[in-house]
Coordinates of C-alpha atoms and ligand atoms in Angstrom, one line a residue:
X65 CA 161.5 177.2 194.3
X66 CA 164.7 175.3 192.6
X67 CA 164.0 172.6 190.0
X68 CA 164.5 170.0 192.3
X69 CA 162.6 170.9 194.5
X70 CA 159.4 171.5 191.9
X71 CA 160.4 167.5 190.9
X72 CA 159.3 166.8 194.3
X73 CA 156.1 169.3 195.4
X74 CA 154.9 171.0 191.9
X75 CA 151.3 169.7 191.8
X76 CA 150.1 167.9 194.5
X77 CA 149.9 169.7 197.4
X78 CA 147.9 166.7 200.4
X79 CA 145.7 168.5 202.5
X80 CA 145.2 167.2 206.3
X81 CA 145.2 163.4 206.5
X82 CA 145.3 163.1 202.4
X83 CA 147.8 160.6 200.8
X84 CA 151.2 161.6 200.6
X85 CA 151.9 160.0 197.3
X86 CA 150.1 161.4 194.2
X87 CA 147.2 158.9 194.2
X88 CA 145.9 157.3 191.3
X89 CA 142.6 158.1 190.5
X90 CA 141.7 155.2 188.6
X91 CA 138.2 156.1 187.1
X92 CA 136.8 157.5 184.1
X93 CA 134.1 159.5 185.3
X94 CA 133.3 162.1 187.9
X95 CA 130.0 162.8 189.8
X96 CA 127.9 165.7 190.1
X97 CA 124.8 167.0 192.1
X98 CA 122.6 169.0 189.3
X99 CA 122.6 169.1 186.1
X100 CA 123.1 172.6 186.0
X101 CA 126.2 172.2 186.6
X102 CA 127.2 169.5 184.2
X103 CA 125.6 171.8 181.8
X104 CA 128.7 174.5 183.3
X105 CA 131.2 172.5 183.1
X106 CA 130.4 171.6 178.9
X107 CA 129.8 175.4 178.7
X108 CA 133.3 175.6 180.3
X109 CA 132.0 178.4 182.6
X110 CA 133.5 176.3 185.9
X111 CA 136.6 174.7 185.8
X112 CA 136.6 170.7 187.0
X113 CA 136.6 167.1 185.3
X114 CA 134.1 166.2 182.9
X115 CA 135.7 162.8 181.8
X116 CA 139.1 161.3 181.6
X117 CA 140.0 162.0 178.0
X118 CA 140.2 165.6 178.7
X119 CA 141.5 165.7 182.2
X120 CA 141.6 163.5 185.5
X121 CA 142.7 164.5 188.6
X122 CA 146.2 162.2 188.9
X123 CA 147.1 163.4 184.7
X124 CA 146.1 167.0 186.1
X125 CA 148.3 166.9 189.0
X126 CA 151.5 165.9 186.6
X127 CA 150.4 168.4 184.5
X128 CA 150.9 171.0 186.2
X129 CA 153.9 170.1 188.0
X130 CA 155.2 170.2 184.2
X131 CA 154.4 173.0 183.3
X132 CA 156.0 174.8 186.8
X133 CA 159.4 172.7 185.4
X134 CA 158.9 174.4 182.2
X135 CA 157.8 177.7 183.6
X136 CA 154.6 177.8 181.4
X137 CA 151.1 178.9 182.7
X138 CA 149.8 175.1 181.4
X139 CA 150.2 171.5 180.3
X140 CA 148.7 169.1 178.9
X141 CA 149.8 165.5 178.8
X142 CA 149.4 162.9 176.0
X143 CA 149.7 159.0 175.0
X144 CA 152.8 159.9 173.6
X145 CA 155.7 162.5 172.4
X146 CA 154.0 161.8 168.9
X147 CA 150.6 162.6 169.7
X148 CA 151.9 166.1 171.9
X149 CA 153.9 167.0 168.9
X150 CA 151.0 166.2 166.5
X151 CA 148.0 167.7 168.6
X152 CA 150.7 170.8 169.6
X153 CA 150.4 171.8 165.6
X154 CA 147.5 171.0 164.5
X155 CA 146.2 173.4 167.2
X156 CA 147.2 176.2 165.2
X157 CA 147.8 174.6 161.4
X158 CA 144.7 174.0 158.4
X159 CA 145.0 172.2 155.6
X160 CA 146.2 174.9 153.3
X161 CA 148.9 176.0 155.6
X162 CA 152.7 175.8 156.1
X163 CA 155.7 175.5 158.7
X164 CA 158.9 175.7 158.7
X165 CA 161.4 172.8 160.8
X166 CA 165.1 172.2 160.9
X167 CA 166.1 169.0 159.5
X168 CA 168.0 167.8 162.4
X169 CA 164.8 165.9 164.3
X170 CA 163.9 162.6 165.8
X171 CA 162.8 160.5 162.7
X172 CA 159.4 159.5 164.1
X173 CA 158.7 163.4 164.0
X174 CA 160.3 163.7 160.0
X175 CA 157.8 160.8 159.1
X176 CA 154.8 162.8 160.8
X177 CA 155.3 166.0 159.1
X178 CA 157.0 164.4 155.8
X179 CA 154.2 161.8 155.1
X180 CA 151.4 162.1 157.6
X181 CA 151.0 166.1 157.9
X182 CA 151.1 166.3 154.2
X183 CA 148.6 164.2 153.2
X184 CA 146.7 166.7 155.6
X185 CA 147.2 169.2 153.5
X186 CA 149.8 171.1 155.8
X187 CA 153.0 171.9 154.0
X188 CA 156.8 171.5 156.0
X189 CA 159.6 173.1 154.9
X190 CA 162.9 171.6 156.4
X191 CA 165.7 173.8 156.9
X192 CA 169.6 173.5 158.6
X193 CA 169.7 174.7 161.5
X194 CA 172.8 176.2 160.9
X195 CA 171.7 178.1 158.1
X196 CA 171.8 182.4 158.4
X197 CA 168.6 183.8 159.7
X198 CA 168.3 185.1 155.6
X199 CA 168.5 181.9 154.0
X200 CA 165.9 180.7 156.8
X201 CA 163.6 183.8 156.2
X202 CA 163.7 182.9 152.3
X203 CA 161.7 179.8 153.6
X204 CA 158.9 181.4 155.1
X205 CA 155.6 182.1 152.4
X206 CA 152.6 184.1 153.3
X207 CA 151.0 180.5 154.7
X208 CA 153.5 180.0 157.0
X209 CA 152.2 179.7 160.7
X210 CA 155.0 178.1 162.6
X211 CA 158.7 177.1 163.3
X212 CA 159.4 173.9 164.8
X213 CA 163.5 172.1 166.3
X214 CA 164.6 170.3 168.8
X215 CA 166.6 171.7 171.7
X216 CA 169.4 168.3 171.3
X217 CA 168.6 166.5 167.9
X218 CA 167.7 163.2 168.0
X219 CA 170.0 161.8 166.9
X220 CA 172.2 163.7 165.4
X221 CA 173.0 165.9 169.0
X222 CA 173.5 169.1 166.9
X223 CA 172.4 171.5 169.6
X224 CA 169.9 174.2 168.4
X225 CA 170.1 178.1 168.2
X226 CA 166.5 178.7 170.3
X227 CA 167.5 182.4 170.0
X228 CA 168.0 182.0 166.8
X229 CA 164.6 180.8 165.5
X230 CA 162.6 182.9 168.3
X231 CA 164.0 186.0 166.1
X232 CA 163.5 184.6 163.0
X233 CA 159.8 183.1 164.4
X234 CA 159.0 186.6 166.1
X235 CA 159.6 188.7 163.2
X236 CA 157.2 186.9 160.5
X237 CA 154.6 186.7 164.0
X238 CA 154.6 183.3 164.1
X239 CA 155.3 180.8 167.2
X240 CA 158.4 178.4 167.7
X241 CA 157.5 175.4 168.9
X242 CA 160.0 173.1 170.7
X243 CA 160.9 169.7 171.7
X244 CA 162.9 169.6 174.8
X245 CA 162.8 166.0 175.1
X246 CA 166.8 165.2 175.2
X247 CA 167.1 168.5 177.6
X248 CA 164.8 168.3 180.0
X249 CA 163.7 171.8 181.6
X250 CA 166.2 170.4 184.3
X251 CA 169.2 171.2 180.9
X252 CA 167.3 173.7 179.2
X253 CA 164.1 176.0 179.8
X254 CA 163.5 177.1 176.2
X255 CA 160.5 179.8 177.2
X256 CA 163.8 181.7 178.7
X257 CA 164.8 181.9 175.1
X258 CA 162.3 183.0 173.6
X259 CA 160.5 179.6 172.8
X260 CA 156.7 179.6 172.8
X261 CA 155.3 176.1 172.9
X262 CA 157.5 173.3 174.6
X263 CA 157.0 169.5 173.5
X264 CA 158.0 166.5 175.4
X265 CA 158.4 163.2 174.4
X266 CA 157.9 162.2 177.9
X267 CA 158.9 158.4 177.4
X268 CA 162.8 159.6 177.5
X269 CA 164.5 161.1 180.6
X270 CA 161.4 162.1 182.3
X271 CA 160.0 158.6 182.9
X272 CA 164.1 157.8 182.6
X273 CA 163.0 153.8 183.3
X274 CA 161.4 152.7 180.0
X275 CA 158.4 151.8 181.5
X276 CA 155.8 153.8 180.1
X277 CA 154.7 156.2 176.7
X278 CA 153.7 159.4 176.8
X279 CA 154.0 163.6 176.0
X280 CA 153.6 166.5 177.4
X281 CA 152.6 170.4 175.4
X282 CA 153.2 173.2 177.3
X283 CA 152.5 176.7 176.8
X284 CA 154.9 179.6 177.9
X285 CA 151.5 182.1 177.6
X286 CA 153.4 184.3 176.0
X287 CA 152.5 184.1 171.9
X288 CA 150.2 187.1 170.9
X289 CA 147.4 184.7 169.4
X290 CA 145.4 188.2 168.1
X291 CA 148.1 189.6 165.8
X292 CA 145.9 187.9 162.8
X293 CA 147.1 185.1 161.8
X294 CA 145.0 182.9 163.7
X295 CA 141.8 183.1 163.2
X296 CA 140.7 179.8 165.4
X297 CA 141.9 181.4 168.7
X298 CA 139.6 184.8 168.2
X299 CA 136.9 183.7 166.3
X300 CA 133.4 182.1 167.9
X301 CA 134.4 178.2 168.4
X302 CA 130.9 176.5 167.7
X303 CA 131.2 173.1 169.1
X304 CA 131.3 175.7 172.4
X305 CA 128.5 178.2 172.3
X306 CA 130.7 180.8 170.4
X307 CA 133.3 180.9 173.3
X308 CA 136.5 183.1 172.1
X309 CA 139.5 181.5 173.2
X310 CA 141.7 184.1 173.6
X311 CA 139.2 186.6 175.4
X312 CA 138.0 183.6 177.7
X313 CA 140.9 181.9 178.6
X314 CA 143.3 185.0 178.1
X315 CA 147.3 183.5 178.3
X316 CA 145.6 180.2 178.3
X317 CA 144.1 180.3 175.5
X318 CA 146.6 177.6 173.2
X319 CA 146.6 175.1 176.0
X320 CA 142.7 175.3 176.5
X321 CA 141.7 175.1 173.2
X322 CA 144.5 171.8 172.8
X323 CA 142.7 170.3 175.5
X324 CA 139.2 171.5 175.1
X325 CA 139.1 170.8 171.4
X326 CA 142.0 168.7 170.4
X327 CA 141.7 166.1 172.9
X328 CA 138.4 166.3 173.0
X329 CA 138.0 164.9 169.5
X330 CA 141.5 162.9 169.2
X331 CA 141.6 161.2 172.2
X332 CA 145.0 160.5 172.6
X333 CA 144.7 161.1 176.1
X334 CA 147.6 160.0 179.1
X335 CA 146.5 157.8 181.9
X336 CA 146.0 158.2 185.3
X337 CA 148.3 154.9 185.3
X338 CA 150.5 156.1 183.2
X339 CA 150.5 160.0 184.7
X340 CA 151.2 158.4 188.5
X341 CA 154.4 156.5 186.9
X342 CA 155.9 159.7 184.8
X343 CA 155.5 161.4 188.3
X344 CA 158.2 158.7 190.1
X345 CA 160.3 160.1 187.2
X346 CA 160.0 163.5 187.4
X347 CA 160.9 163.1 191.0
X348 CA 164.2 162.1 190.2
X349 CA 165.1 163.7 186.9
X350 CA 167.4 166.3 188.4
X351 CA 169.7 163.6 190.1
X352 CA 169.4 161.2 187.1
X353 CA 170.1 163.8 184.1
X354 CA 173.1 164.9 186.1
X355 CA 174.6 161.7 186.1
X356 CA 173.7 160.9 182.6
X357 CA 175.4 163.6 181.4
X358 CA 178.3 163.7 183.3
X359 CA 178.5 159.3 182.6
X360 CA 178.0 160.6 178.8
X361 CA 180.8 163.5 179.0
X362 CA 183.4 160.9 180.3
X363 CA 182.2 158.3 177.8
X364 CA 182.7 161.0 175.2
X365 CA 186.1 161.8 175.9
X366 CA 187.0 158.2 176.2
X367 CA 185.4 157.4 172.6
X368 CA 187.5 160.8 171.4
X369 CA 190.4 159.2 172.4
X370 CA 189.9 155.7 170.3
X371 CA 191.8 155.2 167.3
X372 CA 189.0 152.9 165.9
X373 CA 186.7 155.8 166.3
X374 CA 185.9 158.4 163.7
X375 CA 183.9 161.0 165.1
X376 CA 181.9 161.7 168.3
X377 CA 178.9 164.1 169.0
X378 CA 178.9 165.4 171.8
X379 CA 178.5 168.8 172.6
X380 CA 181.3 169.1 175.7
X381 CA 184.0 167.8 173.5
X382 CA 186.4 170.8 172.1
X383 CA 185.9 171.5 168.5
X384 CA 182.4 169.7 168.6
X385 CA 180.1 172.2 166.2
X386 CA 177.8 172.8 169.2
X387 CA 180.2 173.3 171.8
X388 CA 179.7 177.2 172.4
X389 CA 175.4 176.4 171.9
X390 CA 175.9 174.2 174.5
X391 CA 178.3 176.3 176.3
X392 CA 175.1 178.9 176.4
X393 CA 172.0 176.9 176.4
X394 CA 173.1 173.7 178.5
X395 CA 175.6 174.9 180.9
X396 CA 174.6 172.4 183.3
X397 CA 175.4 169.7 181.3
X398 CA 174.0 167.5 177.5
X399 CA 172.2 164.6 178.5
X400 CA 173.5 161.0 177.9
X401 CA 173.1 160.6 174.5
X402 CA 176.1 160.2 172.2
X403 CA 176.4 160.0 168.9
X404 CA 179.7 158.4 167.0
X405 CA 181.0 157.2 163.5
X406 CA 183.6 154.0 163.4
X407 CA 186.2 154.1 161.0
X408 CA 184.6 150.8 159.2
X409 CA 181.6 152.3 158.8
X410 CA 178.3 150.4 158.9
X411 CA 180.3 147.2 158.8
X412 CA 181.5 148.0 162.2
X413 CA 179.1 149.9 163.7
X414 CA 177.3 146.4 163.4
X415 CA 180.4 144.5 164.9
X416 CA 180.7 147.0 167.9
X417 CA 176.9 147.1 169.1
X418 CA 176.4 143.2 168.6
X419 CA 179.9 142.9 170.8
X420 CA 178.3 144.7 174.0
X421 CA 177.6 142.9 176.7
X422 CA 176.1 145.4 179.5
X423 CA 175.0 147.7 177.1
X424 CA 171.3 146.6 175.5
X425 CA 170.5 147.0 171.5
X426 CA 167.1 148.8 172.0
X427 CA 164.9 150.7 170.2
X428 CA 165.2 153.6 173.3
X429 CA 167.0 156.0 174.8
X430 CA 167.3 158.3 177.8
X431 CA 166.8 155.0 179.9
X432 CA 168.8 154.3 183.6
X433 CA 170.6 151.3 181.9
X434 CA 172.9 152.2 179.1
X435 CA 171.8 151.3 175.9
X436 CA 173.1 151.1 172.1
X437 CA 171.3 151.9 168.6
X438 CA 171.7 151.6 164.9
X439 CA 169.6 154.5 163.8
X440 CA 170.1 153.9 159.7
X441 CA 169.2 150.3 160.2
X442 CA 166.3 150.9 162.6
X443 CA 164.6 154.0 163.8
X444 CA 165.6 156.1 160.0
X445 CA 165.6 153.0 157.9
X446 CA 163.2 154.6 156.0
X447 CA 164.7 157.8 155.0
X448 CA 166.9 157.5 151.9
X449 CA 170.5 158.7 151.9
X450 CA 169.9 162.4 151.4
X451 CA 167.5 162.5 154.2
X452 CA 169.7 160.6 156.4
X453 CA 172.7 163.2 155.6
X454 CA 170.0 165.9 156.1
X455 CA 169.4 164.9 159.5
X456 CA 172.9 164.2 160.5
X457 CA 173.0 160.7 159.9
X458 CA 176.1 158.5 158.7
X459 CA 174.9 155.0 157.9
X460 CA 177.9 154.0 160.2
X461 CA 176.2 156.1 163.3
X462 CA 175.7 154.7 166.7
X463 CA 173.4 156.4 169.3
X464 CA 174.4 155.6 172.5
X465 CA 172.3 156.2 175.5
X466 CA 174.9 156.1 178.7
X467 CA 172.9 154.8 181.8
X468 CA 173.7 155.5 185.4
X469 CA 175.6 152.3 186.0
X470 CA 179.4 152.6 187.1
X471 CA 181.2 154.5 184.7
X472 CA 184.5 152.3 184.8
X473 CA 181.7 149.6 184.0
X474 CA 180.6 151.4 180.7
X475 CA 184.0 152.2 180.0
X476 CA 184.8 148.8 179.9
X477 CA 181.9 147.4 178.1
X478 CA 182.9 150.0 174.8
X479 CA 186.6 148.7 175.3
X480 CA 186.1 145.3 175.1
X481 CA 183.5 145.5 171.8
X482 CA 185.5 148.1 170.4
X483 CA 188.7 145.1 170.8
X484 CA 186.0 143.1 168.4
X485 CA 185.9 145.3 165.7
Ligands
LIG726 C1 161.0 159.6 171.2 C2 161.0 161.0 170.7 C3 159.8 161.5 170.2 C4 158.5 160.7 170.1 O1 158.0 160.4 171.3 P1 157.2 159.0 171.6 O2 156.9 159.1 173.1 O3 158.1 157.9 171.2 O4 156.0 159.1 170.8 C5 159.7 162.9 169.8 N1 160.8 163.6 169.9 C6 162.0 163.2 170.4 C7 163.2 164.1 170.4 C8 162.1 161.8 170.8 O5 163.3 161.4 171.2

């Protein structure tokens, strides 16, 4: 079936006289008739719910309407884009080991692997995207266990070569993780480019109406975890009676163990709550992210056109350095996000966004209502200059999120604040 139509149907299917609406299974527990078969369901020899950090029926249910969107063979959902990002690696990375990322990524993710995943013990390399598949390959060391981007950088909206780093990922048999987060499988299925793990920062255009956290991991099934290099996916898993991952759970066998083991003993679980209001989303993304990016296309051109305006990222614009990468891996259009440099620099990227008046100043984006940030005094404040150049930053860059609100409207907020400056 069409992606719109998975929006709507992927993963609740009511039987006779059940509820039409996903319901909300609001309970942390589940009931059983023996003990025997609690003592299954630990063993993992029958599938069902144990307790709501690992799965509930409503999270389950989003889940797997996800992972149809995605076309992977599983999902699993999380309190947040950070935690799927963080629980997504450390599924496969030790202390000890190393990856390799492109520079150009949401800062919240540079911070995790930067400062957090270090003092782990786990090693990141960051690389330009646009570097040559040799200069990238000098990167990789006999450690190295994966290759992590972003489909659209955050915020930066440098579009990313997925072919690209699948080759490069595929020849030192190691995985390439994404985030998809800006895309949306509704712009972008990166599995159909040779992605292997897709990450979601579901708290953008999939919820689309700032209401609620969350992430989502999913697995294409399609990474040969036997080729050696990990050990934790063939060898005897203890804390489960020696199960094997990959000979139980087969194709499954990343997005098992992330539950199964990860989740188990993190607990950064999603909520039924939480799941039932990503669903409302989902069952509008394909409508919304169409008219975010073609509100954000027009908005683009318009900003192009401003003499007050130095440069504008975005990837339909002609002579924008991802315009054939988008041409190929978002034909359908680039989201709503924007990124664009005033001539006064910081001065007046200050003086535009405090002269909005529909558009909001928040720390967000992918939201219905259009809204406006500062990313070098806010959300990168803490990188220093080199960093923020590395990732695309200008310190007089504005991020702006266009909403689904009239685009004369928009246009004429930008005009007026733009008269300010
Ligand atoms: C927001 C964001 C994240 C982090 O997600 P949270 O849900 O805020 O934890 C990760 N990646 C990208 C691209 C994001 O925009």
């Amino acid at each position: 079936m069409h992606l719109e139509t998975q929006c709507l149907h992927a993963g609740y299917e009511p039987g006779n006289g059940d509820p039409r609406a996903l319901p909300i299974y609001q309970s942390t527990t589940y009931k059983y008739d023996s003990t025997e078969h609690v003592g299954q369901l630990f063993d993992l020899s029958v599938p069902g719910h144990m307790y709501s950090r690992i799965s509930n029926p409503t999270v389950s249910a989003v889940e797997d309407k996800i992972a149809a969107l995605e076309g992977g063979v599983g999902a699993l959902c999380t309190s947040s884009g950070q935690a799927a990002t963080l629980i997504a690696l450390l599924n496969i990375l030790c202390s000890g080991d190393h990856f390799i990322s492109t520079s150009t990524i949401y800062g919240g993710t540079i911070n995790l692997f930067a400062v957090t995943m270090k003092r782990m013990g786990i090693d990141v390399t960051f690389v330009d995207p646009n570097a040559s598949e040799e200069e990238i390959q000098k990167e990789f060391r006999p450690n190295t266990k994966a290759v992590f981007g972003e489909t659209i950088a955050n915020p930066a909206i440098v579009v990313l070569d997925i072919e690209k780093f699948a080759r490069i990922a595929h020849a030192n048999d190691v995985p390439l993780f994404i985030d998809n987060t800006f895309a949306t499988p509704f712009l972008c299925r990166p599995f159909e480019f040779g992605a292997d793990i897709v990450i979601h920062s579901t708290t953008k255009y999939m919820d689309g109406h700032a209401v609620q956290v969350g992430g989502a991991i999913v697995d294409s099934g399609r990474f040969d975890w036997t080729c050696g290099k990990f050990p934790m996916f063939t060898e005897p898993d203890d804390s489960y009676h020696g199960l094997i991952y990959t000979k139980d759970f087969g194709n499954a066998a990343f997005i098992t163990k992330a539950r199964v083991q990860l989740m188990r003993d993190l607990g950064s679980c999603m909520t039924a709550n939480a799941a039932f209001l990503l669903n409302l989303g989902l069952e509008t993304l394909p409508l919304r992210i169409a008219k975010h990016s073609e509100n954000a296309n027009a908005v683009a051109h318009y900003l192009a056109s401003c003499p007050k305006i130095a440069t504008v990222n975005y990837p339909t614009l002609e002579g924008d350095p991802s315009f054939d990468l988008a041409k190929h891996y978002l034909p359908k259009g680039c989201s709503g996000v924007i990124a664009f440099t005033m001539k006064g620099g910081r001065e007046a990227a200050i003086r535009f966004i405090d002269s909005l008046k529909l558009a909001s100043l928040v720390v967000h984006v992918a939201d219905i209502r259009t809204c406006v940030l500062h990313p070098a005094s806010s959300t990168h404040r803490q990188l220093t200059d080199e960093q923020l150049v590395a990732a695309g930053i200008n310190p007089g860059l504005i991020r702006l999120s266009c909403g689904l609100e009239h685009i004369d409207d928009i246009l004429e907020d930008i005009r007026q604040a733009l008269e300010q400056v």
